[in-house]
Short mmCIF file of C-alpha atoms in Angstrom, two decimals:
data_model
loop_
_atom_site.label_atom_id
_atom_site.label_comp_id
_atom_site.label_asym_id
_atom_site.label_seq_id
_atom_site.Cartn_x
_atom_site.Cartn_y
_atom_site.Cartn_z
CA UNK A 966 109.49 19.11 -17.30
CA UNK A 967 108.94 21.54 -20.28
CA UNK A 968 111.26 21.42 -22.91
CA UNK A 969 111.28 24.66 -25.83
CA UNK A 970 110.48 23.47 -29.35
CA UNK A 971 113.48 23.32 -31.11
CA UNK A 972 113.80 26.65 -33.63
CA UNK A 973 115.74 24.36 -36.13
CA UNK A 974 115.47 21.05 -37.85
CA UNK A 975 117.48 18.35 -37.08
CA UNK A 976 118.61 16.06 -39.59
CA UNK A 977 118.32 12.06 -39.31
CA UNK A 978 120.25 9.05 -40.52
CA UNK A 979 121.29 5.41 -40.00
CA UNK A 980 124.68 4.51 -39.30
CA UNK A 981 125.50 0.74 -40.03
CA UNK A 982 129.31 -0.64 -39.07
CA UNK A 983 130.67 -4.11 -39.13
CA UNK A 984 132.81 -4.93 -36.16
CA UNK A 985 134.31 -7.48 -34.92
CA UNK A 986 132.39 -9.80 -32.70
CA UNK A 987 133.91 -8.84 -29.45
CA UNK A 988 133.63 -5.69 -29.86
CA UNK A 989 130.78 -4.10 -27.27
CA UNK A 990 127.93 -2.08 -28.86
CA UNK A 991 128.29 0.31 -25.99
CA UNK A 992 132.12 1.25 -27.21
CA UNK A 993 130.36 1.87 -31.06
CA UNK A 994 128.38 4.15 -29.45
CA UNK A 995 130.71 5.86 -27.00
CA UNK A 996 132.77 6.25 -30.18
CA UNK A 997 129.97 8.07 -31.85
CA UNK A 998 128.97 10.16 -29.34
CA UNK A 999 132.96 11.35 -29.00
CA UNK A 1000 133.58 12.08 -32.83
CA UNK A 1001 129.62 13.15 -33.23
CA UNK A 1002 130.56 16.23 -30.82
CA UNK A 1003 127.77 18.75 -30.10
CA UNK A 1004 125.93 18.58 -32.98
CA UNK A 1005 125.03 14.94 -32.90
CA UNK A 1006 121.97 15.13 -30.81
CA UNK A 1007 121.43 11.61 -29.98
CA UNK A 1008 122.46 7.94 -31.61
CA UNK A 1009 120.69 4.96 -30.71
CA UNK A 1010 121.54 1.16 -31.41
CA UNK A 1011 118.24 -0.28 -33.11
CA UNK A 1012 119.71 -3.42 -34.97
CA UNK A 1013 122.56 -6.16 -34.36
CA UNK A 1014 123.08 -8.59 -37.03
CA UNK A 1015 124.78 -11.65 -37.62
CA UNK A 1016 125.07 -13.70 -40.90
CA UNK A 1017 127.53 -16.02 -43.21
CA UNK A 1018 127.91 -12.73 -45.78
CA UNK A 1019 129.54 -10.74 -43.33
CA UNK A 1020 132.46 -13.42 -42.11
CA UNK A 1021 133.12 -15.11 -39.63
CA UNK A 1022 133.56 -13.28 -36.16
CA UNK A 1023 132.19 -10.76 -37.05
CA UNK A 1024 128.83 -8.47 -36.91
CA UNK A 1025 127.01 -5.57 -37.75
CA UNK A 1026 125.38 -2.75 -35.71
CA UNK A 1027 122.96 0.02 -36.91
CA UNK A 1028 122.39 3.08 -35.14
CA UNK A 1029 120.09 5.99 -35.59
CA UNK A 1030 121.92 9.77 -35.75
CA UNK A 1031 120.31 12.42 -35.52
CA UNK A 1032 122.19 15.77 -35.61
CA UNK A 1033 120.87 19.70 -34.75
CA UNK A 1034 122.45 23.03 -34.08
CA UNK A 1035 120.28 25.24 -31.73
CA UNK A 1036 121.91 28.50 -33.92
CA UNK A 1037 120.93 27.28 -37.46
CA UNK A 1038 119.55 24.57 -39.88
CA UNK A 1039 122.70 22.33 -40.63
CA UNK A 1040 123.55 22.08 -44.62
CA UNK A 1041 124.78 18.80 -45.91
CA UNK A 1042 128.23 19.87 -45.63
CA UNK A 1043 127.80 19.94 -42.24
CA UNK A 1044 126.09 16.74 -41.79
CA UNK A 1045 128.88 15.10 -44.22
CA UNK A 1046 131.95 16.84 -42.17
CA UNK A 1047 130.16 15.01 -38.87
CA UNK A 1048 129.40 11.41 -40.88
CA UNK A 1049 133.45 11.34 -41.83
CA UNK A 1050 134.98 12.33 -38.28
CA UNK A 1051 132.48 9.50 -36.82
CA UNK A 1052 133.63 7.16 -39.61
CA UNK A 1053 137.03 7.88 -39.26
CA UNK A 1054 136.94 7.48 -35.67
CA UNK A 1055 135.50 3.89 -35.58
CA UNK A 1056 137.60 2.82 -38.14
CA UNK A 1057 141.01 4.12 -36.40
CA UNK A 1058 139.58 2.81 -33.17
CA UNK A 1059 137.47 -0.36 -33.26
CA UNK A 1060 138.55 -1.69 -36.37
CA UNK A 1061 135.20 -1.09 -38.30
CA UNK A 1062 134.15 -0.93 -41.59
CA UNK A 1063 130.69 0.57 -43.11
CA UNK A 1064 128.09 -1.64 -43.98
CA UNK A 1065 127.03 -0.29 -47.21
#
């Protein structure tokens, strides 16, 4: 299958939350997806860590955004506006909190 080349850039970034330990990676990322809407083009889990800094129960999961509009090059506004809804929704949902 032949895909076009996209006309605009997208725009990449890693996404690290601390959750609690029963919470499922695969709800983090449904999450994403949700609040990411159309312009988050994909998110992928690449890291899962545990450790005696981050409390007990508890863990941290990294994921790799990337976000592009097919009608323009996104500005950092944009990219900010998506990074909040995301962060607001896994906070108001699952309880997490941003690794920093």
């Amino acid at each position: 299958m032949v895909q076009d080349v996209p006309r605009f850039p997208s725009v990449e970034e890693d996404l690290a939350v601390i959750v609690n330990e029963d919470v499922k990676a695969s709800d983090v990322l449904l999450a994403i997806q949700r609040a990411g809407g159309n312009l988050l083009s994909s998110a992928r889990l690449f890291d899962v860590y545990r450790g005696e800094q981050l409390g007990a129960g508890k863990k941290s999961l990294a994921y790799a955004l990337s976000y592009q509009a097919q009608d323009r090059t996104l500005s950092d506004k944009d990219i900010e506006k998506i990074r909040s809804k995301i962060i607001r929704s896994l906070e108001a949902n699952l309880g997490a909190t941003i690794r920093k």
